[in-house]
Structures are given as structure tokens and as C-alpha cells.
Amino acid sequence: MGKVFHVDHQIDKKNVEDSVTEWTKVVEYSDINSEKRLFGGKLMSWIDEVARTVAIRHSGNPVITAAVDNMQFKQGAKLDDIIVIIGKITYVGRTSMEIRVDTYVEDRRNGMRHVLNRAYLTEVCIDDDDTPAIVPYGLNIRTANERAEWEGAEKRIILRKKRRMEGF
């Protein structure tokens, strides 16, 4: 990867839609477990990739995953199911960004999407020495939904700090 874009403060703001990422995959034999269902670890890897892509698109810099919140599986997926994963940025801090990733199973017959998972990931912007770097772009909050996501992120940050202090 090229040289990291170094700044000592945020220089501009981007919109949520500037970095939205949608990824689609058909579940293959290599993705299933012994119960012939999508292996949860495989899905977690895909979710992490989508979150990373969103964060890189927003920041223009390399990132690492620092935390994953709310990894709940609402239903399973099977061989040949269509998986749709959509990531969008919800919060930008000094060196970190929160990304919401929604995963769906898409019905091949009618295109209806059913929720498989929702997760929030914290991605940290890093420099060439793998130390946290300032995220060069803030985030424009333009809708009520974007405001609600931002406020939810602030609550999750507080909860993560509390869990860390409690040893979790």
C-alpha cells in the first residue's frame, strides 16, 4: 500500500454514502460446516472485510479492527444461499471509526432479504509504523437515521470503556 496520508487534525468531512460497501456471495461448499450451514467464522471474516473496506474508503488509510459489538446470528444460511453484506460508517472519532455491517440472506425467487446478522465494528486508522493515526475526514451527519447511529455509537463507546475497566 502507498504512503499513509498524515495529518494532525481532520481536514474535511465526508458523507455516509461516500463509503457504503455492498458485497454479495453465494454460499459454496468451502463455506459450510458439518451441519451443512454457513460456518459462523467464515461470515465473521466476510463482515470484517466489509467493515475494513468501508473504513479504508472513508479514511484513505490502512486500518485494523479493534472491536466487534453485537455479533448476533438471527438465522442460518445454507449451501447456495445468496448472502448480501452491507457496511456503512456510523461514527468517526479521532483515530477510530465505527462501521455498521448488516448481513442478509437473499431469496433467489423474489429478491427479498432476510436479516442474518448485524454487527458494529471499530476500525482504527494506522500509520506506516502500525500506530494509531488521526482519521483525516470527519463525518457529515445529514439525516435523523445518521444522527441516531452516531448517538448509538457514542453509547457503545461508553459501554466498551466500562467493559474494559471491568476486565472484559
PDB file of C-alpha atoms in Angstrom, residues 7-167:
ATOM      1  CA  VAL A   7      -2.469  14.836   9.223  1.00  0.00           C
ATOM      2  CA  ASP A   8      -2.591  16.207  12.732  1.00  0.00           C
ATOM      3  CA  HIS A   9      -6.280  17.132  12.543  1.00  0.00           C
ATOM      4  CA  GLN A  10      -9.303  16.295  10.438  1.00  0.00           C
ATOM      5  CA  ILE A  11      -9.185  18.260   7.202  1.00  0.00           C
ATOM      6  CA  ASP A  12     -12.672  17.770   5.820  1.00  0.00           C
ATOM      7  CA  LYS A  13     -15.848  15.735   6.169  1.00  0.00           C
ATOM      8  CA  LYS A  14     -17.326  13.015   4.004  1.00  0.00           C
ATOM      9  CA  ASN A  15     -20.881  11.725   3.770  1.00  0.00           C
ATOM     10  CA  VAL A  16     -22.031   8.283   4.904  1.00  0.00           C
ATOM     11  CA  GLU A  17     -22.868   7.220   1.341  1.00  0.00           C
ATOM     12  CA  ASP A  18     -19.332   8.022   0.136  1.00  0.00           C
ATOM     13  CA  SER A  19     -18.021   4.782   1.634  1.00  0.00           C
ATOM     14  CA  VAL A  20     -21.038   2.446   1.699  1.00  0.00           C
ATOM     15  CA  THR A  21     -19.952  -1.007   0.572  1.00  0.00           C
ATOM     16  CA  GLU A  22     -22.185  -3.865  -0.595  1.00  0.00           C
ATOM     17  CA  TRP A  23     -20.728  -7.329  -1.080  1.00  0.00           C
ATOM     18  CA  THR A  24     -22.622 -10.344  -2.434  1.00  0.00           C
ATOM     19  CA  LYS A  25     -21.603 -14.012  -2.255  1.00  0.00           C
ATOM     20  CA  VAL A  26     -23.220 -17.368  -2.961  1.00  0.00           C
ATOM     21  CA  VAL A  27     -22.518 -19.880  -0.177  1.00  0.00           C
ATOM     22  CA  GLU A  28     -20.224 -22.622  -1.513  1.00  0.00           C
ATOM     23  CA  TYR A  29     -19.070 -25.978  -0.147  1.00  0.00           C
ATOM     24  CA  SER A  30     -15.915 -24.385   1.265  1.00  0.00           C
ATOM     25  CA  ASP A  31     -18.103 -22.011   3.333  1.00  0.00           C
ATOM     26  CA  ILE A  32     -20.217 -24.596   5.164  1.00  0.00           C
ATOM     27  CA  ASN A  33     -19.721 -26.546   8.374  1.00  0.00           C
ATOM     28  CA  SER A  34     -20.527 -30.180   9.195  1.00  0.00           C
ATOM     29  CA  GLU A  35     -24.206 -29.262   9.645  1.00  0.00           C
ATOM     30  CA  LYS A  36     -24.295 -28.002   6.030  1.00  0.00           C
ATOM     31  CA  ARG A  37     -24.808 -24.441   7.189  1.00  0.00           C
ATOM     32  CA  LEU A  38     -22.674 -21.366   6.681  1.00  0.00           C
ATOM     33  CA  PHE A  39     -19.738 -21.529   9.085  1.00  0.00           C
ATOM     34  CA  GLY A  40     -20.050 -18.623  11.547  1.00  0.00           C
ATOM     35  CA  GLY A  41     -16.324 -17.911  11.446  1.00  0.00           C
ATOM     36  CA  LYS A  42     -16.471 -17.539   7.672  1.00  0.00           C
ATOM     37  CA  LEU A  43     -19.284 -14.995   7.975  1.00  0.00           C
ATOM     38  CA  MET A  44     -17.354 -13.128  10.664  1.00  0.00           C
ATOM     39  CA  SER A  45     -14.377 -12.926   8.291  1.00  0.00           C
ATOM     40  CA  TRP A  46     -16.555 -11.519   5.495  1.00  0.00           C
ATOM     41  CA  ILE A  47     -18.087  -8.973   7.884  1.00  0.00           C
ATOM     42  CA  ASP A  48     -14.599  -7.893   8.954  1.00  0.00           C
ATOM     43  CA  GLU A  49     -13.548  -7.471   5.305  1.00  0.00           C
ATOM     44  CA  VAL A  50     -16.562  -5.306   4.501  1.00  0.00           C
ATOM     45  CA  ALA A  51     -16.010  -3.134   7.598  1.00  0.00           C
ATOM     46  CA  ARG A  52     -12.346  -2.729   6.679  1.00  0.00           C
ATOM     47  CA  THR A  53     -13.263  -1.710   3.137  1.00  0.00           C
ATOM     48  CA  VAL A  54     -15.716   0.926   4.392  1.00  0.00           C
ATOM     49  CA  ALA A  55     -13.108   2.334   6.800  1.00  0.00           C
ATOM     50  CA  ILE A  56     -10.396   2.465   4.126  1.00  0.00           C
ATOM     51  CA  ARG A  57     -12.773   4.139   1.682  1.00  0.00           C
ATOM     52  CA  HIS A  58     -13.621   6.755   4.311  1.00  0.00           C
ATOM     53  CA  SER A  59     -10.130   7.425   5.633  1.00  0.00           C
ATOM     54  CA  GLY A  60      -7.899   6.645   2.669  1.00  0.00           C
ATOM     55  CA  ASN A  61      -5.555   4.902   5.109  1.00  0.00           C
ATOM     56  CA  PRO A  62      -4.859   1.368   6.327  1.00  0.00           C
ATOM     57  CA  VAL A  63      -6.965   0.241   9.279  1.00  0.00           C
ATOM     58  CA  ILE A  64      -7.100  -2.549  11.838  1.00  0.00           C
ATOM     59  CA  THR A  65     -10.118  -3.987  13.626  1.00  0.00           C
ATOM     60  CA  ALA A  66     -10.143  -3.052  17.304  1.00  0.00           C
ATOM     61  CA  ALA A  67     -13.575  -4.270  18.444  1.00  0.00           C
ATOM     62  CA  VAL A  68     -16.681  -6.093  17.313  1.00  0.00           C
ATOM     63  CA  ASP A  69     -20.009  -5.400  19.011  1.00  0.00           C
ATOM     64  CA  ASN A  70     -23.366  -7.125  18.776  1.00  0.00           C
ATOM     65  CA  MET A  71     -22.457 -10.206  16.749  1.00  0.00           C
ATOM     66  CA  GLN A  72     -25.826 -11.966  16.891  1.00  0.00           C
ATOM     67  CA  PHE A  73     -26.945 -14.548  14.365  1.00  0.00           C
ATOM     68  CA  LYS A  74     -30.679 -14.200  13.662  1.00  0.00           C
ATOM     69  CA  GLN A  75     -30.877 -17.184  11.297  1.00  0.00           C
ATOM     70  CA  GLY A  76     -28.623 -19.544   9.420  1.00  0.00           C
ATOM     71  CA  ALA A  77     -27.635 -19.800   5.779  1.00  0.00           C
ATOM     72  CA  LYS A  78     -27.203 -22.911   3.669  1.00  0.00           C
ATOM     73  CA  LEU A  79     -25.370 -24.046   0.582  1.00  0.00           C
ATOM     74  CA  ASP A  80     -26.283 -21.945  -2.499  1.00  0.00           C
ATOM     75  CA  ASP A  81     -27.928 -19.185  -0.424  1.00  0.00           C
ATOM     76  CA  ILE A  82     -27.157 -15.661  -1.589  1.00  0.00           C
ATOM     77  CA  ILE A  83     -25.504 -13.605   1.145  1.00  0.00           C
ATOM     78  CA  VAL A  84     -25.589  -9.802   0.940  1.00  0.00           C
ATOM     79  CA  ILE A  85     -23.368  -7.809   3.298  1.00  0.00           C
ATOM     80  CA  ILE A  86     -23.740  -4.027   3.515  1.00  0.00           C
ATOM     81  CA  GLY A  87     -21.396  -1.813   5.505  1.00  0.00           C
ATOM     82  CA  LYS A  88     -21.702   1.875   6.314  1.00  0.00           C
ATOM     83  CA  ILE A  89     -19.862   4.242   8.579  1.00  0.00           C
ATOM     84  CA  THR A  90     -21.755   5.434  11.659  1.00  0.00           C
ATOM     85  CA  TYR A  91     -19.169   7.365  13.690  1.00  0.00           C
ATOM     86  CA  VAL A  92     -15.749   8.959  13.334  1.00  0.00           C
ATOM     87  CA  GLY A  93     -13.563   9.668  16.324  1.00  0.00           C
ATOM     88  CA  ARG A  94     -10.008  10.957  16.462  1.00  0.00           C
ATOM     89  CA  THR A  95      -8.296   7.729  15.340  1.00  0.00           C
ATOM     90  CA  SER A  96     -11.194   5.300  15.056  1.00  0.00           C
ATOM     91  CA  MET A  97     -14.343   4.763  13.043  1.00  0.00           C
ATOM     92  CA  GLU A  98     -17.406   2.657  13.780  1.00  0.00           C
ATOM     93  CA  ILE A  99     -18.875   0.644  10.935  1.00  0.00           C
ATOM     94  CA  ARG A 100     -22.330  -0.960  10.924  1.00  0.00           C
ATOM     95  CA  VAL A 101     -22.460  -4.162   8.908  1.00  0.00           C
ATOM     96  CA  ASP A 102     -25.795  -5.770   8.052  1.00  0.00           C
ATOM     97  CA  THR A 103     -25.895  -9.278   6.606  1.00  0.00           C
ATOM     98  CA  TYR A 104     -28.869 -10.687   4.738  1.00  0.00           C
ATOM     99  CA  VAL A 105     -29.892 -13.926   3.094  1.00  0.00           C
ATOM    100  CA  GLU A 106     -31.487 -13.017  -0.222  1.00  0.00           C
ATOM    101  CA  ASP A 107     -34.334 -15.182  -1.534  1.00  0.00           C
ATOM    102  CA  ARG A 108     -33.405 -16.215  -5.082  1.00  0.00           C
ATOM    103  CA  ARG A 109     -37.039 -16.401  -6.177  1.00  0.00           C
ATOM    104  CA  ASN A 110     -38.211 -12.922  -5.200  1.00  0.00           C
ATOM    105  CA  GLY A 111     -35.149 -10.946  -4.072  1.00  0.00           C
ATOM    106  CA  MET A 112     -36.487 -10.436  -0.538  1.00  0.00           C
ATOM    107  CA  ARG A 113     -33.741 -10.031   2.017  1.00  0.00           C
ATOM    108  CA  HIS A 114     -33.959 -11.566   5.487  1.00  0.00           C
ATOM    109  CA  VAL A 115     -31.690 -10.379   8.296  1.00  0.00           C
ATOM    110  CA  LEU A 116     -28.950 -12.833   9.152  1.00  0.00           C
ATOM    111  CA  ASN A 117     -26.745 -10.616  11.315  1.00  0.00           C
ATOM    112  CA  ARG A 118     -25.986  -7.044  12.354  1.00  0.00           C
ATOM    113  CA  ALA A 119     -22.642  -6.099  13.822  1.00  0.00           C
ATOM    114  CA  TYR A 120     -20.789  -2.912  14.712  1.00  0.00           C
ATOM    115  CA  LEU A 121     -17.023  -2.917  14.238  1.00  0.00           C
ATOM    116  CA  THR A 122     -14.468  -0.381  15.412  1.00  0.00           C
ATOM    117  CA  GLU A 123     -11.681   0.198  12.902  1.00  0.00           C
ATOM    118  CA  VAL A 124      -8.571   2.144  13.875  1.00  0.00           C
ATOM    119  CA  CYS A 125      -6.666   4.191  11.312  1.00  0.00           C
ATOM    120  CA  ILE A 126      -2.949   3.320  11.413  1.00  0.00           C
ATOM    121  CA  ASP A 127       0.250   4.817  10.041  1.00  0.00           C
ATOM    122  CA  ASP A 128       3.290   3.176   8.476  1.00  0.00           C
ATOM    123  CA  ASP A 129       4.514   2.099  11.945  1.00  0.00           C
ATOM    124  CA  ASP A 130       1.164   0.459  12.810  1.00  0.00           C
ATOM    125  CA  THR A 131       0.399   3.105  15.418  1.00  0.00           C
ATOM    126  CA  PRO A 132      -2.976   4.874  15.553  1.00  0.00           C
ATOM    127  CA  ALA A 133      -3.249   7.825  13.176  1.00  0.00           C
ATOM    128  CA  ILE A 134      -5.808  10.599  13.010  1.00  0.00           C
ATOM    129  CA  VAL A 135      -8.710   9.832  10.697  1.00  0.00           C
ATOM    130  CA  PRO A 136      -8.286  12.645   8.135  1.00  0.00           C
ATOM    131  CA  TYR A 137     -12.002  13.003   7.410  1.00  0.00           C
ATOM    132  CA  GLY A 138     -14.877  13.633   9.766  1.00  0.00           C
ATOM    133  CA  LEU A 139     -18.448  12.597   9.016  1.00  0.00           C
ATOM    134  CA  ASN A 140     -21.338  14.772   7.860  1.00  0.00           C
ATOM    135  CA  ILE A 141     -24.486  13.812   9.727  1.00  0.00           C
ATOM    136  CA  ARG A 142     -27.375  14.749   7.433  1.00  0.00           C
ATOM    137  CA  THR A 143     -30.381  12.610   8.399  1.00  0.00           C
ATOM    138  CA  ALA A 144     -32.238  11.550  11.535  1.00  0.00           C
ATOM    139  CA  ASN A 145     -31.091   7.955  10.954  1.00  0.00           C
ATOM    140  CA  GLU A 146     -27.462   9.053  10.707  1.00  0.00           C
ATOM    141  CA  ARG A 147     -27.875  11.066  13.941  1.00  0.00           C
ATOM    142  CA  ALA A 148     -29.381   8.018  15.695  1.00  0.00           C
ATOM    143  CA  GLU A 149     -26.488   5.824  14.522  1.00  0.00           C
ATOM    144  CA  TRP A 150     -23.951   8.422  15.754  1.00  0.00           C
ATOM    145  CA  GLU A 151     -25.648   8.617  19.163  1.00  0.00           C
ATOM    146  CA  GLY A 152     -25.800   4.817  19.355  1.00  0.00           C
ATOM    147  CA  ALA A 153     -22.071   4.700  18.619  1.00  0.00           C
ATOM    148  CA  GLU A 154     -21.393   7.125  21.474  1.00  0.00           C
ATOM    149  CA  LYS A 155     -23.295   4.799  23.832  1.00  0.00           C
ATOM    150  CA  ARG A 156     -21.393   1.743  22.569  1.00  0.00           C
ATOM    151  CA  ILE A 157     -18.091   3.568  23.139  1.00  0.00           C
ATOM    152  CA  ILE A 158     -19.052   4.204  26.770  1.00  0.00           C
ATOM    153  CA  LEU A 159     -20.081   0.556  27.206  1.00  0.00           C
ATOM    154  CA  ARG A 160     -16.811  -0.696  25.676  1.00  0.00           C
ATOM    155  CA  LYS A 161     -14.793   1.527  28.045  1.00  0.00           C
ATOM    156  CA  LYS A 162     -16.829   0.271  31.009  1.00  0.00           C
ATOM    157  CA  ARG A 163     -16.314  -3.387  29.997  1.00  0.00           C
ATOM    158  CA  ARG A 164     -12.584  -2.755  29.557  1.00  0.00           C
ATOM    159  CA  MET A 165     -12.384  -1.276  33.075  1.00  0.00           C
ATOM    160  CA  GLU A 166     -14.246  -4.346  34.401  1.00  0.00           C
ATOM    161  CA  GLY A 167     -11.712  -6.632  32.721  1.00  0.00           C
TER     162      GLY A 167
END
